[in-house]
Coordinates of C-alpha atoms and ligand atoms in Angstrom, one line a residue:
Chain A
X258 CA 47.5 -42.0 59.4
X259 CA 46.7 -45.7 60.1
X260 CA 43.8 -46.9 62.3
X261 CA 44.1 -50.4 63.6
X262 CA 40.6 -51.8 63.3
X263 CA 40.0 -54.5 65.9
X264 CA 38.6 -56.7 63.2
X265 CA 40.5 -55.8 60.0
X266 CA 43.9 -54.8 61.3
X267 CA 45.9 -51.6 60.4
X268 CA 44.2 -49.7 57.5
X269 CA 44.7 -46.4 55.9
X270 CA 42.5 -43.6 57.2
X271 CA 40.9 -43.3 53.8
X272 CA 38.9 -46.4 54.7
X273 CA 37.3 -44.7 57.7
X274 CA 34.6 -42.1 58.3
X275 CA 34.8 -39.7 61.2
X276 CA 31.5 -39.9 63.2
X277 CA 32.2 -37.2 65.7
X278 CA 33.3 -36.5 69.2
X279 CA 33.0 -39.6 71.4
X280 CA 32.5 -37.6 74.6
X281 CA 29.0 -36.5 73.8
X282 CA 26.2 -38.1 75.7
X283 CA 22.9 -38.1 73.8
X284 CA 19.9 -37.0 76.0
X285 CA 16.9 -39.3 76.2
X286 CA 15.0 -38.6 72.9
X287 CA 11.9 -37.7 75.0
X288 CA 13.9 -35.2 77.1
X289 CA 12.8 -31.6 77.1
X290 CA 16.0 -30.5 78.8
X291 CA 17.2 -27.9 76.3
X292 CA 20.5 -27.3 78.1
X293 CA 21.3 -30.9 77.7
X294 CA 20.4 -30.9 74.1
X295 CA 22.4 -27.7 73.5
X296 CA 25.4 -29.3 75.1
X297 CA 25.0 -32.4 73.1
X298 CA 24.8 -30.5 69.8
X299 CA 27.3 -27.7 70.4
X300 CA 29.6 -28.2 73.4
X301 CA 33.0 -29.7 72.5
X302 CA 36.1 -30.1 74.6
X303 CA 38.5 -29.4 71.7
X304 CA 41.5 -30.7 73.5
X305 CA 45.1 -30.3 72.4
X306 CA 46.0 -33.9 73.1
X307 CA 44.1 -37.2 73.6
X308 CA 40.6 -37.0 72.2
X309 CA 37.8 -39.6 72.4
X310 CA 36.3 -40.1 68.9
X311 CA 33.9 -42.3 67.1
X312 CA 35.0 -43.6 63.7
X313 CA 33.3 -46.1 61.3
X314 CA 35.4 -48.5 59.3
X315 CA 33.1 -47.6 56.4
X316 CA 35.4 -49.0 53.7
X317 CA 36.0 -52.3 55.5
X318 CA 34.0 -54.2 58.1
X319 CA 31.7 -51.2 58.7
X320 CA 32.0 -51.5 62.5
X321 CA 31.8 -48.4 64.6
X322 CA 34.9 -47.8 66.7
X323 CA 35.9 -45.9 69.8
X324 CA 39.2 -44.3 69.0
X325 CA 41.5 -42.2 71.2
X326 CA 43.5 -39.9 68.9
X327 CA 46.0 -37.3 69.9
X328 CA 45.0 -34.1 68.1
X329 CA 48.6 -32.8 68.2
X330 CA 50.4 -35.9 66.8
X331 CA 47.6 -38.1 65.3
X332 CA 49.0 -40.9 67.5
X333 CA 46.2 -43.4 68.2
X334 CA 46.4 -44.9 71.6
X335 CA 43.4 -47.1 71.6
X336 CA 40.7 -48.6 69.3
X337 CA 37.8 -50.7 70.4
X338 CA 34.4 -51.7 69.0
X339 CA 31.6 -49.3 70.2
X340 CA 29.4 -52.3 70.7
X341 CA 31.8 -54.3 72.9
X342 CA 34.3 -56.9 72.0
X343 CA 32.2 -59.2 69.7
X344 CA 33.3 -62.4 71.5
X345 CA 36.4 -63.8 69.9
X346 CA 36.2 -61.9 66.6
X347 CA 38.7 -59.2 67.7
X348 CA 42.2 -60.1 66.9
X349 CA 44.0 -56.8 66.6
X350 CA 44.8 -54.9 69.8
X351 CA 45.7 -51.3 69.7
X352 CA 49.3 -52.2 70.6
X353 CA 49.6 -54.0 67.3
X354 CA 49.3 -50.8 65.4
X355 CA 51.8 -50.4 62.6
Chain B
X209 CA 16.2 -70.6 36.9
X210 CA 16.8 -68.0 34.1
X211 CA 20.3 -67.9 32.7
X212 CA 22.3 -65.2 34.3
X213 CA 24.2 -62.8 32.1
X214 CA 27.7 -61.7 33.0
X215 CA 28.1 -57.9 33.6
X216 CA 31.7 -58.3 32.3
X217 CA 30.6 -59.7 28.9
X218 CA 31.3 -56.6 26.7
X219 CA 34.9 -56.4 28.2
X220 CA 35.5 -60.1 28.7
X221 CA 38.0 -61.1 26.0
X222 CA 39.3 -64.7 26.3
X223 CA 43.0 -65.0 25.3
X224 CA 46.4 -63.5 26.2
X225 CA 46.8 -59.7 26.5
X226 CA 49.3 -57.1 27.3
X227 CA 53.0 -57.8 27.6
X228 CA 52.9 -61.6 27.5
X229 CA 55.9 -62.2 25.1
X230 CA 57.8 -63.6 28.1
X231 CA 54.9 -65.6 29.5
X232 CA 51.6 -64.9 31.2
X233 CA 51.9 -64.0 34.8
X234 CA 48.2 -63.3 35.6
X235 CA 45.1 -65.3 35.0
X236 CA 41.8 -63.5 35.1
X237 CA 38.4 -65.1 35.1
X238 CA 34.9 -64.8 36.5
X239 CA 34.0 -67.7 38.9
X240 CA 30.2 -67.2 38.4
X241 CA 29.0 -68.8 41.7
X242 CA 25.3 -69.9 41.5
X243 CA 24.9 -68.5 45.1
X244 CA 26.4 -65.7 47.0
X245 CA 24.9 -65.2 50.5
X246 CA 25.7 -63.0 53.4
X247 CA 24.9 -64.1 56.9
X248 CA 24.9 -62.0 60.0
X249 CA 24.6 -63.2 63.6
X250 CA 22.9 -61.1 66.3
X251 CA 25.3 -60.3 69.2
X252 CA 26.0 -63.5 71.2
X253 CA 24.6 -65.8 68.5
X254 CA 27.9 -66.1 66.4
X255 CA 28.6 -69.6 67.5
X256 CA 25.2 -70.9 66.4
X257 CA 25.5 -69.2 63.1
X258 CA 29.0 -70.8 62.6
X259 CA 27.4 -74.2 63.4
X260 CA 24.7 -73.5 60.8
X261 CA 27.4 -72.7 58.2
X262 CA 29.1 -76.0 59.0
X263 CA 25.8 -78.0 58.7
X264 CA 24.8 -76.4 55.4
X265 CA 28.1 -76.2 53.6
X266 CA 30.3 -78.8 55.5
X267 CA 32.9 -76.0 55.9
X268 CA 34.5 -75.3 59.2
X269 CA 35.4 -71.7 60.0
X270 CA 38.8 -71.2 61.6
X271 CA 38.8 -69.0 64.7
X272 CA 39.3 -65.3 64.5
X273 CA 38.6 -62.3 62.4
X274 CA 38.5 -62.8 58.6
X275 CA 38.9 -66.5 59.0
X276 CA 37.6 -68.7 56.1
X277 CA 37.9 -71.8 54.1
X278 CA 37.0 -73.2 50.7
X279 CA 36.7 -76.7 49.2
X280 CA 36.8 -75.4 45.6
X281 CA 33.0 -75.7 45.3
X282 CA 31.8 -73.8 48.4
X283 CA 33.6 -71.0 50.1
X284 CA 33.0 -69.1 53.3
X285 CA 34.9 -66.2 55.1
X286 CA 34.2 -63.6 57.8
X287 CA 34.1 -60.1 56.5
X288 CA 33.0 -58.2 59.6
X289 CA 32.3 -59.1 63.3
X290 CA 29.6 -61.8 63.3
X291 CA 29.2 -61.6 59.5
X292 CA 30.1 -64.1 56.8
X293 CA 30.0 -64.4 53.0
X294 CA 29.2 -67.8 51.6
X295 CA 29.4 -68.8 47.9
X296 CA 28.5 -72.0 46.2
X297 CA 28.8 -73.2 42.6
X298 CA 25.2 -74.4 42.9
X299 CA 22.1 -72.2 43.2
X300 CA 19.8 -72.4 46.2
X301 CA 22.1 -71.6 49.1
X302 CA 20.0 -68.8 50.4
X303 CA 17.0 -71.2 50.7
X304 CA 19.1 -73.7 52.6
X305 CA 20.3 -71.1 55.0
X306 CA 16.8 -69.6 55.4
X307 CA 15.8 -73.0 56.9
X308 CA 18.9 -73.4 59.0
X309 CA 19.3 -69.8 60.4
X310 CA 16.3 -68.9 62.5
X311 CA 15.3 -65.3 63.0
X312 CA 16.6 -65.5 66.6
X313 CA 20.1 -66.3 65.5
X314 CA 20.6 -63.9 62.6
X315 CA 19.8 -62.9 59.1
X316 CA 20.3 -64.3 55.6
X317 CA 20.8 -62.0 52.6
X318 CA 20.8 -63.4 49.1
X319 CA 23.4 -61.5 47.0
X320 CA 23.6 -64.0 44.2
X321 CA 22.4 -61.3 41.7
X322 CA 24.1 -58.4 43.5
X323 CA 27.8 -59.4 43.4
X324 CA 30.2 -60.5 40.8
X325 CA 33.1 -62.8 41.7
X326 CA 36.4 -62.2 39.8
X327 CA 39.3 -64.5 40.2
X328 CA 42.9 -63.3 39.8
X329 CA 45.6 -66.0 39.9
X330 CA 49.2 -66.4 39.0
X331 CA 52.7 -65.5 40.3
X332 CA 52.0 -61.7 40.0
X333 CA 48.5 -61.8 41.6
X334 CA 49.7 -60.3 44.9
X335 CA 51.7 -57.7 43.0
X336 CA 48.8 -56.6 40.9
X337 CA 46.4 -56.5 43.9
X338 CA 48.9 -54.4 45.8
X339 CA 48.3 -51.7 43.2
X340 CA 44.6 -51.6 44.1
X341 CA 44.4 -52.2 47.9
X342 CA 46.4 -50.9 50.8
X343 CA 46.4 -54.2 52.6
X344 CA 49.1 -56.9 53.2
X345 CA 48.7 -59.6 50.6
X346 CA 51.8 -61.6 51.9
X347 CA 50.8 -65.2 52.7
X348 CA 51.7 -65.1 56.4
X349 CA 49.5 -62.0 56.9
X350 CA 46.7 -63.2 54.5
X351 CA 46.5 -67.0 54.7
X352 CA 44.7 -69.3 52.3
X353 CA 41.0 -69.3 53.0
X354 CA 41.0 -65.9 54.8
X355 CA 38.8 -63.0 53.8
X356 CA 39.3 -59.2 53.8
X357 CA 36.9 -56.3 53.5
X358 CA 38.4 -53.3 51.8
X359 CA 37.6 -50.7 49.1
X360 CA 39.1 -49.5 45.8
X361 CA 38.2 -45.9 45.1
X362 CA 35.1 -46.2 47.3
X363 CA 34.0 -49.5 45.6
X364 CA 33.7 -52.2 48.2
X365 CA 35.6 -55.3 47.7
X366 CA 35.6 -58.5 49.6
X367 CA 38.6 -60.6 48.9
X368 CA 39.1 -64.3 49.7
X369 CA 42.5 -66.0 49.2
X370 CA 41.6 -69.3 47.7
X371 CA 45.2 -70.4 46.9
X372 CA 48.7 -69.4 47.5
X373 CA 48.6 -67.2 44.4
X374 CA 44.9 -67.0 43.8
X375 CA 42.3 -64.5 45.1
X376 CA 38.5 -64.3 44.6
X377 CA 37.2 -60.7 44.6
X378 CA 33.5 -60.0 45.3
X379 CA 32.4 -56.6 44.0
X380 CA 29.1 -54.9 43.4
X381 CA 27.7 -56.2 40.1
X382 CA 27.0 -52.7 38.9
X383 CA 30.7 -51.8 39.4
X384 CA 32.1 -55.1 38.2
X385 CA 32.7 -54.2 34.6
X386 CA 34.7 -51.0 35.4
X387 CA 36.6 -52.9 38.2
X388 CA 37.3 -55.7 35.7
X389 CA 38.7 -53.2 33.1
X390 CA 40.9 -51.7 35.8
X391 CA 42.2 -55.1 36.7
X392 CA 43.0 -55.9 33.1
X393 CA 44.9 -52.6 32.7
X394 CA 46.8 -53.2 35.9
X395 CA 47.8 -56.7 34.6
X396 CA 49.0 -55.5 31.2
X397 CA 52.6 -54.9 32.1
X398 CA 53.1 -58.5 33.3
X399 CA 51.0 -60.2 30.7
X400 CA 47.6 -61.7 31.5
X401 CA 45.3 -64.3 30.1
X402 CA 41.5 -64.2 30.4
X403 CA 40.0 -67.7 30.8
Ligands
ZN97 ZN1 37.3 -53.1 60.1

């Protein structure tokens, strides 16, 4: 499986670390809403298909990435910086994937 | 400044090695820059940091991810969004950048004692490196001056192409000797010379 890092280009999955489900919304740290915290920690969509995920290019530029991966085929349909597009430093669009 | 010892020294054997009867196709050496510095811009401050790099080193950074340049004495390349590695034969680069890069623009980290720079050159340099790293070393994909961040068995490596068949590899100083030995082993079959 290859992930096309917006900064580094297509790289083997071995260079990346999975950082979890990208659909989770973290409650305000001061929140006492236990249902919201329970949902954040335990509830997962577990789709058979496209899945929003957070990955870190830990063996490369170390940027955190929003990745949409198909859980059935491993096809990756989009990759973007979590923090935004970093001005002009992105050169690899998801369509460039090898 | 105190004289810096090379971490490669016990395994650094000048001369020709391996299968060199038909010629040496790899040159290996340690470039020993006096300064290795990493610079990081806060979001939105990248252009100011690039301007500081130009004023301190005289080197212009080409546009885009992983862009870089080298004049043979000083080198710079991008290794991550808004982050750059700069090396200089002379010491004192971190002090110069500390004056030029204000805290509102970004950060300066002196890695002169934390990284070791190994140079691999020769007609088989791309071929040997392709055994180590799953990235495209072909000249059109990896132009002269450009930098790449990658890893070999979880050991970080920043690679700058400083010639058509020449690459400078920055690795952690504590891993440099084992990486150097691996590089020597990988070069044996084409014959290599340590300079
Ligand atoms: Zn990357």
